[in-house]
Amino acid sequence: MTSSTTEAKTYVETARRVITIEAEGLAALAAGLDASFAQAVEAILGARGRVIVSGMGKSGHIARKIAATLASTGTPAQFVHPAEASHGDLGMVTRDDVALVLSNSGETPELADLIAHTRRFRIPLIGVASRPESTLLRQADVALVLPQAAEACGSGVVPTTSTTMTLALGDALAVALMEHRQFTPEMFRTFHPGGKLGAKLSKVSDLMHTDMPLVREDTPMPEALLEISRKGFGVVGVTDAAGNLTGIVTDGDLRRHMDGLLSHSAAEVMTRNPRTIAPGVLAEAAVAVMNERKITCLFAVEGAKPVGILHIHDCLRAGVV
């Protein structure tokens, strides 16, 4: 075995040890949850304002992530840096808010002014720390105690297991609040319209074109061909006198009626009862239909009336596929 192979094996063994230690910490956290967790959820639900999440150092990084997760899942939240809070940002923390303060030791000096502010103005304080007797948890209205668990670094000085547990506790709070509010994927997209997640939750109505290629059933094919060229979708929808979509003319229809094409009407060339989709359906579902049918366009209809047209390229540009 070469030295590089030996080193690679050692690296993997280290990674497995770290992950195992942190997993044991998470298991202890789950086993130790009690009524105080439910009290924390109720305190957040009872707030008329926002969840002010704060922490210093590594706890501050975790606090930022927790605030972002809460905000994107329907619970207004904001990270406040404790050092900046002492220099004016305490004005962001109001009587309508609830504070979620993180500190593994519970004795972080920079948190003192923020804690005092919550006590002065009777702002509910949820503390997260590993020492029940710490200043933070003694002052808190709700104390969430992290279990005693070894840090994964081996020396016990690098926040690893403790930050993993704190992050998981924040996720648990966010999901408990989501379930209480019956938060849906559609609601999530409202707070997260960008990126891959936003794209996956896009609806047909978000991507479809409302300037549709449409002709009446009695339209001569020369006019129908002009409409196909004008709109650039490669198809044209055909409607009856009431405006209902009754068919669609595609490239395949044109080839099948090549002989004497220009002497026909749209109704004589079209494919009847084309596959359509509702505008409120997720765009991912529309892509699945197009892939299954080997087509590039779908008309969106309400009842039988066309309200838009979706092209596979629209979905590609939005990152749906």
mmCIF file with all atom_site columns, N, CA and C in Angstrom, residues 6 35 37 50 53 73 87 107 111-112 127 142 169 172 181 188 190 192 195 205 229 233 252 257 306 311 321:
data_model
loop_
_atom_site.group_PDB
_atom_site.id
_atom_site.type_symbol
_atom_site.label_atom_id
_atom_site.label_alt_id
_atom_site.label_comp_id
_atom_site.label_asym_id
_atom_site.label_entity_id
_atom_site.label_seq_id
_atom_site.pdbx_PDB_ins_code
_atom_site.Cartn_x
_atom_site.Cartn_y
_atom_site.Cartn_z
_atom_site.occupancy
_atom_site.B_iso_or_equiv
_atom_site.pdbx_formal_charge
_atom_site.auth_seq_id
_atom_site.auth_comp_id
_atom_site.auth_asym_id
_atom_site.auth_atom_id
_atom_site.pdbx_PDB_model_num
ATOM 1  N N  . THR A 1 6   ? -2.487  5.152  1.918   1.00 0.00 ? 6   THR A N  1
ATOM 2  C CA . THR A 1 6   ? -2.633  5.109  3.381   1.00 0.00 ? 6   THR A CA 1
ATOM 3  C C  . THR A 1 6   ? -3.230  6.405  3.904   1.00 0.00 ? 6   THR A C  1
ATOM 4  N N  . ALA A 1 35  ? -40.807 19.378 27.065  1.00 0.00 ? 35  ALA A N  1
ATOM 5  C CA . ALA A 1 35  ? -41.868 20.384 26.929  1.00 0.00 ? 35  ALA A CA 1
ATOM 6  C C  . ALA A 1 35  ? -41.327 21.766 26.601  1.00 0.00 ? 35  ALA A C  1
ATOM 7  N N  . PHE A 1 37  ? -39.306 22.554 24.316  1.00 0.00 ? 37  PHE A N  1
ATOM 8  C CA . PHE A 1 37  ? -39.326 22.753 22.856  1.00 0.00 ? 37  PHE A CA 1
ATOM 9  C C  . PHE A 1 37  ? -40.707 23.224 22.422  1.00 0.00 ? 37  PHE A C  1
ATOM 10 N N  . ARG A 1 50  ? -41.325 39.661 14.672  1.00 0.00 ? 50  ARG A N  1
ATOM 11 C CA . ARG A 1 50  ? -40.401 38.720 14.054  1.00 0.00 ? 50  ARG A CA 1
ATOM 12 C C  . ARG A 1 50  ? -39.649 37.903 15.106  1.00 0.00 ? 50  ARG A C  1
ATOM 13 N N  . VAL A 1 53  ? -32.971 36.378 15.718  1.00 0.00 ? 53  VAL A N  1
ATOM 14 C CA . VAL A 1 53  ? -32.031 35.298 15.988  1.00 0.00 ? 53  VAL A CA 1
ATOM 15 C C  . VAL A 1 53  ? -30.640 35.895 16.125  1.00 0.00 ? 53  VAL A C  1
ATOM 16 N N  . THR A 1 73  ? -39.822 30.010 5.276   1.00 0.00 ? 73  THR A N  1
ATOM 17 C CA . THR A 1 73  ? -40.897 29.040 5.521   1.00 0.00 ? 73  THR A CA 1
ATOM 18 C C  . THR A 1 73  ? -42.077 29.672 6.259   1.00 0.00 ? 73  THR A C  1
ATOM 19 N N  . HIS A 1 87  ? -24.460 48.670 19.594  1.00 0.00 ? 87  HIS A N  1
ATOM 20 C CA . HIS A 1 87  ? -24.120 49.972 19.015  1.00 0.00 ? 87  HIS A CA 1
ATOM 21 C C  . HIS A 1 87  ? -25.250 50.501 18.135  1.00 0.00 ? 87  HIS A C  1
ATOM 22 N N  . GLU A 1 107 ? -22.442 31.973 28.073  1.00 0.00 ? 107 GLU A N  1
ATOM 23 C CA . GLU A 1 107 ? -21.774 33.072 28.782  1.00 0.00 ? 107 GLU A CA 1
ATOM 24 C C  . GLU A 1 107 ? -21.096 34.052 27.824  1.00 0.00 ? 107 GLU A C  1
ATOM 25 N N  . LEU A 1 111 ? -23.355 39.008 24.188  1.00 0.00 ? 111 LEU A N  1
ATOM 26 C CA . LEU A 1 111 ? -24.811 38.844 24.234  1.00 0.00 ? 111 LEU A CA 1
ATOM 27 C C  . LEU A 1 111 ? -25.457 39.605 25.391  1.00 0.00 ? 111 LEU A C  1
ATOM 28 N N  . ALA A 1 112 ? -24.644 40.121 26.298  1.00 0.00 ? 112 ALA A N  1
ATOM 29 C CA . ALA A 1 112 ? -25.174 40.698 27.537  1.00 0.00 ? 112 ALA A CA 1
ATOM 30 C C  . ALA A 1 112 ? -26.178 41.815 27.280  1.00 0.00 ? 112 ALA A C  1
ATOM 31 N N  . GLY A 1 127 ? -33.530 30.805 24.893  1.00 0.00 ? 127 GLY A N  1
ATOM 32 C CA . GLY A 1 127 ? -32.083 30.609 24.937  1.00 0.00 ? 127 GLY A CA 1
ATOM 33 C C  . GLY A 1 127 ? -31.712 29.189 24.549  1.00 0.00 ? 127 GLY A C  1
ATOM 34 N N  . VAL A 1 142 ? -37.653 30.659 27.951  1.00 0.00 ? 142 VAL A N  1
ATOM 35 C CA . VAL A 1 142 ? -37.659 29.249 27.524  1.00 0.00 ? 142 VAL A CA 1
ATOM 36 C C  . VAL A 1 142 ? -36.218 28.830 27.329  1.00 0.00 ? 142 VAL A C  1
ATOM 37 N N  . LEU A 1 169 ? -31.557 21.833 15.749  1.00 0.00 ? 169 LEU A N  1
ATOM 38 C CA . LEU A 1 169 ? -32.627 22.338 16.618  1.00 0.00 ? 169 LEU A CA 1
ATOM 39 C C  . LEU A 1 169 ? -33.375 23.469 15.925  1.00 0.00 ? 169 LEU A C  1
ATOM 40 N N  . ALA A 1 172 ? -35.607 21.964 13.389  1.00 0.00 ? 172 ALA A N  1
ATOM 41 C CA . ALA A 1 172 ? -36.765 21.344 14.049  1.00 0.00 ? 172 ALA A CA 1
ATOM 42 C C  . ALA A 1 172 ? -37.815 22.394 14.398  1.00 0.00 ? 172 ALA A C  1
ATOM 43 N N  . ARG A 1 181 ? -48.615 25.716 10.620  1.00 0.00 ? 181 ARG A N  1
ATOM 44 C CA . ARG A 1 181 ? -49.227 26.671 9.687   1.00 0.00 ? 181 ARG A CA 1
ATOM 45 C C  . ARG A 1 181 ? -49.688 26.002 8.394   1.00 0.00 ? 181 ARG A C  1
ATOM 46 N N  . PHE A 1 188 ? -44.060 28.206 -0.130  1.00 0.00 ? 188 PHE A N  1
ATOM 47 C CA . PHE A 1 188 ? -42.609 28.307 -0.070  1.00 0.00 ? 188 PHE A CA 1
ATOM 48 C C  . PHE A 1 188 ? -42.084 29.100 -1.256  1.00 0.00 ? 188 PHE A C  1
ATOM 49 N N  . THR A 1 190 ? -43.405 31.493 -2.792  1.00 0.00 ? 190 THR A N  1
ATOM 50 C CA . THR A 1 190 ? -43.636 32.920 -2.605  1.00 0.00 ? 190 THR A CA 1
ATOM 51 C C  . THR A 1 190 ? -42.432 33.594 -1.960  1.00 0.00 ? 190 THR A C  1
ATOM 52 N N  . HIS A 1 192 ? -39.369 32.160 -2.024  1.00 0.00 ? 192 HIS A N  1
ATOM 53 C CA . HIS A 1 192 ? -38.146 31.640 -2.635  1.00 0.00 ? 192 HIS A CA 1
ATOM 54 C C  . HIS A 1 192 ? -38.338 31.515 -4.139  1.00 0.00 ? 192 HIS A C  1
ATOM 55 N N  . GLY A 1 195 ? -33.652 30.612 -8.093  1.00 0.00 ? 195 GLY A N  1
ATOM 56 C CA . GLY A 1 195 ? -32.883 29.394 -7.919  1.00 0.00 ? 195 GLY A CA 1
ATOM 57 C C  . GLY A 1 195 ? -33.631 28.156 -8.355  1.00 0.00 ? 195 GLY A C  1
ATOM 58 N N  . SER A 1 205 ? -48.799 28.883 -15.155 1.00 0.00 ? 205 SER A N  1
ATOM 59 C CA . SER A 1 205 ? -49.212 30.288 -15.308 1.00 0.00 ? 205 SER A CA 1
ATOM 60 C C  . SER A 1 205 ? -48.051 31.265 -15.143 1.00 0.00 ? 205 SER A C  1
ATOM 61 N N  . SER A 1 229 ? -46.462 31.368 -38.276 1.00 0.00 ? 229 SER A N  1
ATOM 62 C CA . SER A 1 229 ? -45.204 32.086 -38.498 1.00 0.00 ? 229 SER A CA 1
ATOM 63 C C  . SER A 1 229 ? -45.103 33.316 -37.594 1.00 0.00 ? 229 SER A C  1
ATOM 64 N N  . PHE A 1 233 ? -44.401 29.665 -32.391 1.00 0.00 ? 233 PHE A N  1
ATOM 65 C CA . PHE A 1 233 ? -44.442 28.469 -31.550 1.00 0.00 ? 233 PHE A CA 1
ATOM 66 C C  . PHE A 1 233 ? -44.448 27.179 -32.369 1.00 0.00 ? 233 PHE A C  1
ATOM 67 N N  . GLY A 1 252 ? -46.801 18.064 -37.898 1.00 0.00 ? 252 GLY A N  1
ATOM 68 C CA . GLY A 1 252 ? -47.252 16.755 -38.358 1.00 0.00 ? 252 GLY A CA 1
ATOM 69 C C  . GLY A 1 252 ? -48.546 16.842 -39.152 1.00 0.00 ? 252 GLY A C  1
ATOM 70 N N  . HIS A 1 257 ? -51.322 16.646 -44.565 1.00 0.00 ? 257 HIS A N  1
ATOM 71 C CA . HIS A 1 257 ? -52.275 17.262 -45.501 1.00 0.00 ? 257 HIS A CA 1
ATOM 72 C C  . HIS A 1 257 ? -51.544 18.079 -46.575 1.00 0.00 ? 257 HIS A C  1
ATOM 73 N N  . PRO A 1 306 ? -58.733 28.546 -24.058 1.00 0.00 ? 306 PRO A N  1
ATOM 74 C CA . PRO A 1 306 ? -57.293 28.714 -23.922 1.00 0.00 ? 306 PRO A CA 1
ATOM 75 C C  . PRO A 1 306 ? -56.946 30.031 -23.236 1.00 0.00 ? 306 PRO A C  1
ATOM 76 N N  . HIS A 1 311 ? -44.188 26.615 -23.916 1.00 0.00 ? 311 HIS A N  1
ATOM 77 C CA . HIS A 1 311 ? -43.230 25.924 -24.779 1.00 0.00 ? 311 HIS A CA 1
ATOM 78 C C  . HIS A 1 311 ? -42.147 25.299 -23.911 1.00 0.00 ? 311 HIS A C  1
ATOM 79 N N  . VAL A 1 321 ? -36.257 22.091 -16.103 1.00 0.00 ? 321 VAL A N  1
ATOM 80 C CA . VAL A 1 321 ? -35.738 20.786 -16.532 1.00 0.00 ? 321 VAL A CA 1
ATOM 81 C C  . VAL A 1 321 ? -34.214 20.856 -16.648 1.00 0.00 ? 321 VAL A C  1
#
